[in-house]
PDB file of C-alpha atoms in Angstrom:
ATOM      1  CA  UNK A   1    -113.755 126.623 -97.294  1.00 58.00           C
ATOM      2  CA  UNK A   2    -116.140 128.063 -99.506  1.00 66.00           C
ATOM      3  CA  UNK A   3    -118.575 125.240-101.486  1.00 66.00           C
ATOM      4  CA  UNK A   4    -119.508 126.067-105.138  1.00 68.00           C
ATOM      5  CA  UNK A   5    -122.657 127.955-105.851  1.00 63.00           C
ATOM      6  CA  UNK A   6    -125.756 125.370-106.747  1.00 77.00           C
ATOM      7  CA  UNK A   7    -127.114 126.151-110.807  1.00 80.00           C
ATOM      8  CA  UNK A   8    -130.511 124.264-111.022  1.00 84.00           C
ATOM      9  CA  UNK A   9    -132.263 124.166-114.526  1.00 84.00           C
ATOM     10  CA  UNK A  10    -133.619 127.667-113.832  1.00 83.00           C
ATOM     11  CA  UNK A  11    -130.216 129.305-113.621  1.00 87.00           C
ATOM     12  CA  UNK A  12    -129.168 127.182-117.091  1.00 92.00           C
ATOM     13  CA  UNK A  13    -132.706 128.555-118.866  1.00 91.00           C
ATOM     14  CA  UNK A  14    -131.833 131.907-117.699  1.00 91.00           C
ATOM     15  CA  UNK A  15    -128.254 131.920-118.823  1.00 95.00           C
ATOM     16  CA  UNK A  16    -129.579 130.506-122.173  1.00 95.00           C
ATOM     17  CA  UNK A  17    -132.140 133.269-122.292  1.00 94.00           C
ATOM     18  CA  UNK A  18    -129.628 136.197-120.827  1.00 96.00           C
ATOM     19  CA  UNK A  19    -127.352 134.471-123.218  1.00 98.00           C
ATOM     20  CA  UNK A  20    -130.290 134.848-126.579  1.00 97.00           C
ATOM     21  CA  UNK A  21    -130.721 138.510-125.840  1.00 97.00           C
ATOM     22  CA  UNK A  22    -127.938 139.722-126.209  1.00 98.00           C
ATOM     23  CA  UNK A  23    -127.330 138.128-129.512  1.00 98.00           C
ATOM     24  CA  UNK A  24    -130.423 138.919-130.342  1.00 98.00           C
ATOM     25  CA  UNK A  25    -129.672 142.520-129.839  1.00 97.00           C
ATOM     26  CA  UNK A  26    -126.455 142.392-131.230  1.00 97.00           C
ATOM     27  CA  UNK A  27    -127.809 141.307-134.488  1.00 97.00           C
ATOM     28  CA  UNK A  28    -131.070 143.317-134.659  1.00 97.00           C
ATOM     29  CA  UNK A  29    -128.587 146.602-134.586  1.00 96.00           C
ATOM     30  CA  UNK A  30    -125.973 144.975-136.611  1.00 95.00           C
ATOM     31  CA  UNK A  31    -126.437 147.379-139.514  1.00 96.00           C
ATOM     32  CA  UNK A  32    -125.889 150.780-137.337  1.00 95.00           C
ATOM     33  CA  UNK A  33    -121.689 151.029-136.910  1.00 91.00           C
ATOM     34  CA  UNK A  34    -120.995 150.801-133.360  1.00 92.00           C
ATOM     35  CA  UNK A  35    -124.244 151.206-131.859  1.00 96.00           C
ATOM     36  CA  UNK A  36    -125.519 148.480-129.899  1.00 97.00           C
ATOM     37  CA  UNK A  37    -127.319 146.720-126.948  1.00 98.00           C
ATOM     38  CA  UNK A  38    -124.935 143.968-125.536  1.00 98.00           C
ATOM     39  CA  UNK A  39    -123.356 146.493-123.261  1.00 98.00           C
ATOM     40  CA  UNK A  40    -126.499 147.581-121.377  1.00 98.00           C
ATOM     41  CA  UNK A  41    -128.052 143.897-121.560  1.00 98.00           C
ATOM     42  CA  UNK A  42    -124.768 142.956-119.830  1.00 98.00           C
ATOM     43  CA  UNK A  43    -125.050 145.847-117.133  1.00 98.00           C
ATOM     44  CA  UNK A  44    -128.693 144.733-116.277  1.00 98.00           C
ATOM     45  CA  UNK A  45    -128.656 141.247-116.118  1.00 97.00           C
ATOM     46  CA  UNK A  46    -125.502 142.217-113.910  1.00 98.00           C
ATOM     47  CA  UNK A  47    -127.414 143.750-111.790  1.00 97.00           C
ATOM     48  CA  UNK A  48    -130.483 141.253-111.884  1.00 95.00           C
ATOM     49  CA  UNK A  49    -128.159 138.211-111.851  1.00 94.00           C
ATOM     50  CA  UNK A  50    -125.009 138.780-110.404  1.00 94.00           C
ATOM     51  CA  UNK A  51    -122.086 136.522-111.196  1.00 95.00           C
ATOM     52  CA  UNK A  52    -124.225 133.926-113.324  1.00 94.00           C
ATOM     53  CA  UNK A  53    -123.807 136.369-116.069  1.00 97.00           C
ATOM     54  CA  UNK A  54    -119.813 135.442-116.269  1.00 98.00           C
ATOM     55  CA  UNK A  55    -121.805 132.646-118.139  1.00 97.00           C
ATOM     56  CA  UNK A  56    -124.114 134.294-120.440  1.00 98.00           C
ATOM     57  CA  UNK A  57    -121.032 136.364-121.553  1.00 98.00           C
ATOM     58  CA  UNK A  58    -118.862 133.587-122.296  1.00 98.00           C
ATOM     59  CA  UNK A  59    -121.811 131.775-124.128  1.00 98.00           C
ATOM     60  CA  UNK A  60    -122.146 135.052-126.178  1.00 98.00           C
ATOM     61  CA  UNK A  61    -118.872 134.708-127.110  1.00 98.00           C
ATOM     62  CA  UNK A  62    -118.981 130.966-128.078  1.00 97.00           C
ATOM     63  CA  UNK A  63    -122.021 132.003-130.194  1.00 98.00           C
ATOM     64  CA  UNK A  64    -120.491 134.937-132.240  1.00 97.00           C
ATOM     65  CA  UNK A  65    -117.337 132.362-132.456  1.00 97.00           C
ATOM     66  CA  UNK A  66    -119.496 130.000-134.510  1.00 97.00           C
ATOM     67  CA  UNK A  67    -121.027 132.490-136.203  1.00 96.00           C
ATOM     68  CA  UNK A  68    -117.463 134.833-137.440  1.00 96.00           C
ATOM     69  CA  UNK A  69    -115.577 132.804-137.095  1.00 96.00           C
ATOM     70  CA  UNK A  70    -111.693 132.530-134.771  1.00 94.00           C
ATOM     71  CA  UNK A  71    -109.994 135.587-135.287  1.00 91.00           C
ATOM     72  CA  UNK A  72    -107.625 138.143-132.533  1.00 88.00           C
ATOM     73  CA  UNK A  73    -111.259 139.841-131.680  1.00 91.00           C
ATOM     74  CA  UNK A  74    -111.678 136.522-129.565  1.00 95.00           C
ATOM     75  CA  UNK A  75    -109.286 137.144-127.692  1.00 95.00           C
ATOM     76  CA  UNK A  76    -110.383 141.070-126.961  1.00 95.00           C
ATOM     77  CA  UNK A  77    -114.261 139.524-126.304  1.00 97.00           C
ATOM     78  CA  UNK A  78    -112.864 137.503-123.909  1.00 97.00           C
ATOM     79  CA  UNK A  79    -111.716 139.824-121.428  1.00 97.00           C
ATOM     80  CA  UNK A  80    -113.342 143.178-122.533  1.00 98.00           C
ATOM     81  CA  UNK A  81    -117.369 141.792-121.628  1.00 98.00           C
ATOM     82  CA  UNK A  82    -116.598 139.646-118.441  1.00 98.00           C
ATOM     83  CA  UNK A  83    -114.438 142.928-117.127  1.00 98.00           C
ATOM     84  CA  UNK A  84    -117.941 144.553-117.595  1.00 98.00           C
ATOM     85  CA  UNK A  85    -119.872 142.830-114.897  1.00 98.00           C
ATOM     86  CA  UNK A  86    -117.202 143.120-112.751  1.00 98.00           C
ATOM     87  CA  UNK A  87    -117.421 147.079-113.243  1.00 98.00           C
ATOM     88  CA  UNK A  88    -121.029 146.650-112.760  1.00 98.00           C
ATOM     89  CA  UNK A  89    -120.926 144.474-109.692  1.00 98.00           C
ATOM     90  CA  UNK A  90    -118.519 146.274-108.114  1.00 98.00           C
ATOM     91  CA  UNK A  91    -120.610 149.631-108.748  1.00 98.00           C
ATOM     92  CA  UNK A  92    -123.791 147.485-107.055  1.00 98.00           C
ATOM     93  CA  UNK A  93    -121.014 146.737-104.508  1.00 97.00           C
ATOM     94  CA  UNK A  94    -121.075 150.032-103.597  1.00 97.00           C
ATOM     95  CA  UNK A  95    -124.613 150.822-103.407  1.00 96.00           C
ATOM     96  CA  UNK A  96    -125.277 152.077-107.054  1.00 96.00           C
ATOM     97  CA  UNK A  97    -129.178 152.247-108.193  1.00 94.00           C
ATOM     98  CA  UNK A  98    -128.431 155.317-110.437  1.00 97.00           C
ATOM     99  CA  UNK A  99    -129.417 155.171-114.269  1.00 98.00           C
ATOM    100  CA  UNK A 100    -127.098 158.238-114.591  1.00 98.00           C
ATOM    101  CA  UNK A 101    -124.139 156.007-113.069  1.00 98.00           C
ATOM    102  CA  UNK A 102    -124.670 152.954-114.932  1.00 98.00           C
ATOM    103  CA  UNK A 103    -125.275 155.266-118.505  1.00 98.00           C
ATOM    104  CA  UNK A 104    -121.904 156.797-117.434  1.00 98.00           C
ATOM    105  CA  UNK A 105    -120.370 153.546-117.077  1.00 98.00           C
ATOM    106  CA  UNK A 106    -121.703 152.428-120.504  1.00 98.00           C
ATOM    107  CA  UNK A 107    -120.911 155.603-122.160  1.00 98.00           C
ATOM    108  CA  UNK A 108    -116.950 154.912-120.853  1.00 98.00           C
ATOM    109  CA  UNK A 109    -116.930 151.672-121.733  1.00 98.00           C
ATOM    110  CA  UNK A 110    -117.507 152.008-125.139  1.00 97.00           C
ATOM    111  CA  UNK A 111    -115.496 155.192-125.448  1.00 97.00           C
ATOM    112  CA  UNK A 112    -112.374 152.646-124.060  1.00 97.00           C
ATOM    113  CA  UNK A 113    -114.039 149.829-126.128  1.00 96.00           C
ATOM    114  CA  UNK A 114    -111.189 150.635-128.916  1.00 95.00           C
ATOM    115  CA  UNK A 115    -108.521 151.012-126.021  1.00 96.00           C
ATOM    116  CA  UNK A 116    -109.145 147.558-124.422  1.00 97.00           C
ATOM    117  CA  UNK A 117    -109.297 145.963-127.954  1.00 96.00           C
ATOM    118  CA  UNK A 118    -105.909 147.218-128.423  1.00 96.00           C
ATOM    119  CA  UNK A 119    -104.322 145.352-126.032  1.00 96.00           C
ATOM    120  CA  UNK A 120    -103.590 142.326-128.361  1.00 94.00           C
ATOM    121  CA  UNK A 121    -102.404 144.043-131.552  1.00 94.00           C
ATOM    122  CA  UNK A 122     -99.088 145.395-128.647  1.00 95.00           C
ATOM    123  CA  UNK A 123     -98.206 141.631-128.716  1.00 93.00           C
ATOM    124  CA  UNK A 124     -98.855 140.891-132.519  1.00 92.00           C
ATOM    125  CA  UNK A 125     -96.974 143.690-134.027  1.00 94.00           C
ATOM    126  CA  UNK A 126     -95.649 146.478-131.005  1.00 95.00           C
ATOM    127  CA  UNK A 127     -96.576 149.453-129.298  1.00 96.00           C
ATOM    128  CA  UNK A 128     -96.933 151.471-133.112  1.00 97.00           C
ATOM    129  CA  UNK A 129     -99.797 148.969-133.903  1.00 96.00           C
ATOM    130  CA  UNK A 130    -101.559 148.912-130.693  1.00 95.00           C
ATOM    131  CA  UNK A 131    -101.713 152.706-131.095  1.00 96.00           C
ATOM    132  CA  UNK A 132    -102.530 152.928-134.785  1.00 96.00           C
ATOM    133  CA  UNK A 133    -105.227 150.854-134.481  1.00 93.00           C
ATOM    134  CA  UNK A 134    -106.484 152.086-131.291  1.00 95.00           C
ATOM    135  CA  UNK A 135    -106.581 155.907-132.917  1.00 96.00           C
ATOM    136  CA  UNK A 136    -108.026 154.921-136.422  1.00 95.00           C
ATOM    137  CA  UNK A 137    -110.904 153.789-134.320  1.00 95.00           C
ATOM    138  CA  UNK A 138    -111.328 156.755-132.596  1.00 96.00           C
ATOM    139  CA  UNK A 139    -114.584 158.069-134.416  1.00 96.00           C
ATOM    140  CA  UNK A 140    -116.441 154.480-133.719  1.00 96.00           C
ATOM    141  CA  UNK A 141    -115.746 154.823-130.557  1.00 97.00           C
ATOM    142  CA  UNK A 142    -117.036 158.052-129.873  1.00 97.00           C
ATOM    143  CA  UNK A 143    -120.434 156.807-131.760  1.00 97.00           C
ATOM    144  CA  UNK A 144    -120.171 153.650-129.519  1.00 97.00           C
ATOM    145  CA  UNK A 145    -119.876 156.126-126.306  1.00 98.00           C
ATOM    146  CA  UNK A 146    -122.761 158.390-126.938  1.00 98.00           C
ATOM    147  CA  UNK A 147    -124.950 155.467-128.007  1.00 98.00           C
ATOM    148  CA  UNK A 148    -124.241 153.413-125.301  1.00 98.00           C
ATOM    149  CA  UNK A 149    -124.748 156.578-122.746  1.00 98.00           C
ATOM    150  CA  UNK A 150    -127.904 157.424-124.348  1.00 98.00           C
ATOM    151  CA  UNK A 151    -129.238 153.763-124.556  1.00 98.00           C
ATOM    152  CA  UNK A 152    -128.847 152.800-121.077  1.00 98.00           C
ATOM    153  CA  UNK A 153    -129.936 156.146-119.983  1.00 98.00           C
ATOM    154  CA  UNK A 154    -133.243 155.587-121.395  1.00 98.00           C
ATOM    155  CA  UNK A 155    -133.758 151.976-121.348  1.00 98.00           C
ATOM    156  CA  UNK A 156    -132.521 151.440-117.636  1.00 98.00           C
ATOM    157  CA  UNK A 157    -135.218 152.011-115.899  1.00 97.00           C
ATOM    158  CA  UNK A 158    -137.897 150.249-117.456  1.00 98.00           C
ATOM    159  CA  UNK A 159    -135.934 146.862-118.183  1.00 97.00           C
ATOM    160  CA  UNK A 160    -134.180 146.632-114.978  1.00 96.00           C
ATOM    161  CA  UNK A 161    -138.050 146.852-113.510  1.00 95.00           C
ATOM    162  CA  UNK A 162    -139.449 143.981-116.027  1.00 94.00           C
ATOM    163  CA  UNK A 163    -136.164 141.775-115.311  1.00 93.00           C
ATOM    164  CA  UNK A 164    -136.856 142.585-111.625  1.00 91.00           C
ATOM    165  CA  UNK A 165    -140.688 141.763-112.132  1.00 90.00           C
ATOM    166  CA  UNK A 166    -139.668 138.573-114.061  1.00 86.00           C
ATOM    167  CA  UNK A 167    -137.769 137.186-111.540  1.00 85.00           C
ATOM    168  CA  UNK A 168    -140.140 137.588-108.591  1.00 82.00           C
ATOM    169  CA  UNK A 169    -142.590 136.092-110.801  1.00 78.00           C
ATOM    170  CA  UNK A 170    -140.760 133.323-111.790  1.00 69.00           C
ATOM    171  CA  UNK A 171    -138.944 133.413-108.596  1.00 73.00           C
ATOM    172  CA  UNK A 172    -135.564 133.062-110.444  1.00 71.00           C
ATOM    173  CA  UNK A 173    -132.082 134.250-108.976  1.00 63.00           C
TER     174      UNK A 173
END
């Protein structure tokens, strides 16, 4: 039998702070269509913080909940960042350091962001709506591919080292 992993009031401040980011970086790029930050946030602290970022995802999603509102993108949220860090920790898994890899990874995901969303709109009106909307959002999702490609590609490096640095410091993990 396996017992429960231990959260001490380090692991809640780091959630909260995982949790800040990525809101914060969701909203400071708010005004550029489909180009944005939560997906590499959400690979790094990944890769920094393992499973405990299940719970900064999930408190992302309470957060944009209270701020837009309940509507079927819940739902998509829901699924489509927490299937992230498993990507990601499977890819650490497997012995993955690469800032290509990960900026590949990225890149997919947002080029299948539209895909994934689909999903609900099959059960809401059939397989012609999950398509139509999936296709009509083609062109975001290209933007949100390339940005997220070239984001992480650039940015992996150097924040993966300061989380790393941070948390030696701090001794946090």
């Amino acid at each position: 039998m396996q017992s429960k992993p231990e959260w001490k009031a380090g692991d809640i401040v780091v959630t909260g702070m995982m949790t800040a980011a990525i809101e914060a970086a969701k909203t400071a790029l708010a005004f550029l269509p489909n180009i944005e930050l939560v997906t590499f946030l959400i690979i790094v602290c990944t890769l920094v913080f393992g499973k405990k970022t299940f719970a900064a995802v999930f408190a992302f999603v309470g957060i944009e909940c209270l701020i837009w509102g309940m509507n079927l993108w819940v739902i998509n949220y829901l699924y489509v960042w927490p299937l992230l860090v498993v990507m990601t920790l499977v890819m650490k898994r497997r012995g993955c350091d690469s800032a290509l890899a990960y900026a590949v990874l990225a890149g997919a995901f947002g080029l299948g962001f539209g895909a994934l969303c689909a999903i609900p709109y099959l059960f809401v009106g059939g397989p012609v709506m999950m398509a139509s909307w999936w296709v009509s959002g083609i062109p975001f999702d290209l933007i949100h591919g390339g940005g997220n490609f070239i984001l992480c590609l650039v940015l992996f490096r150097p924040i993966l080292r300061v989380l790393e640095k941070c948390t030696n410091i701090f001794q946090i993990k």
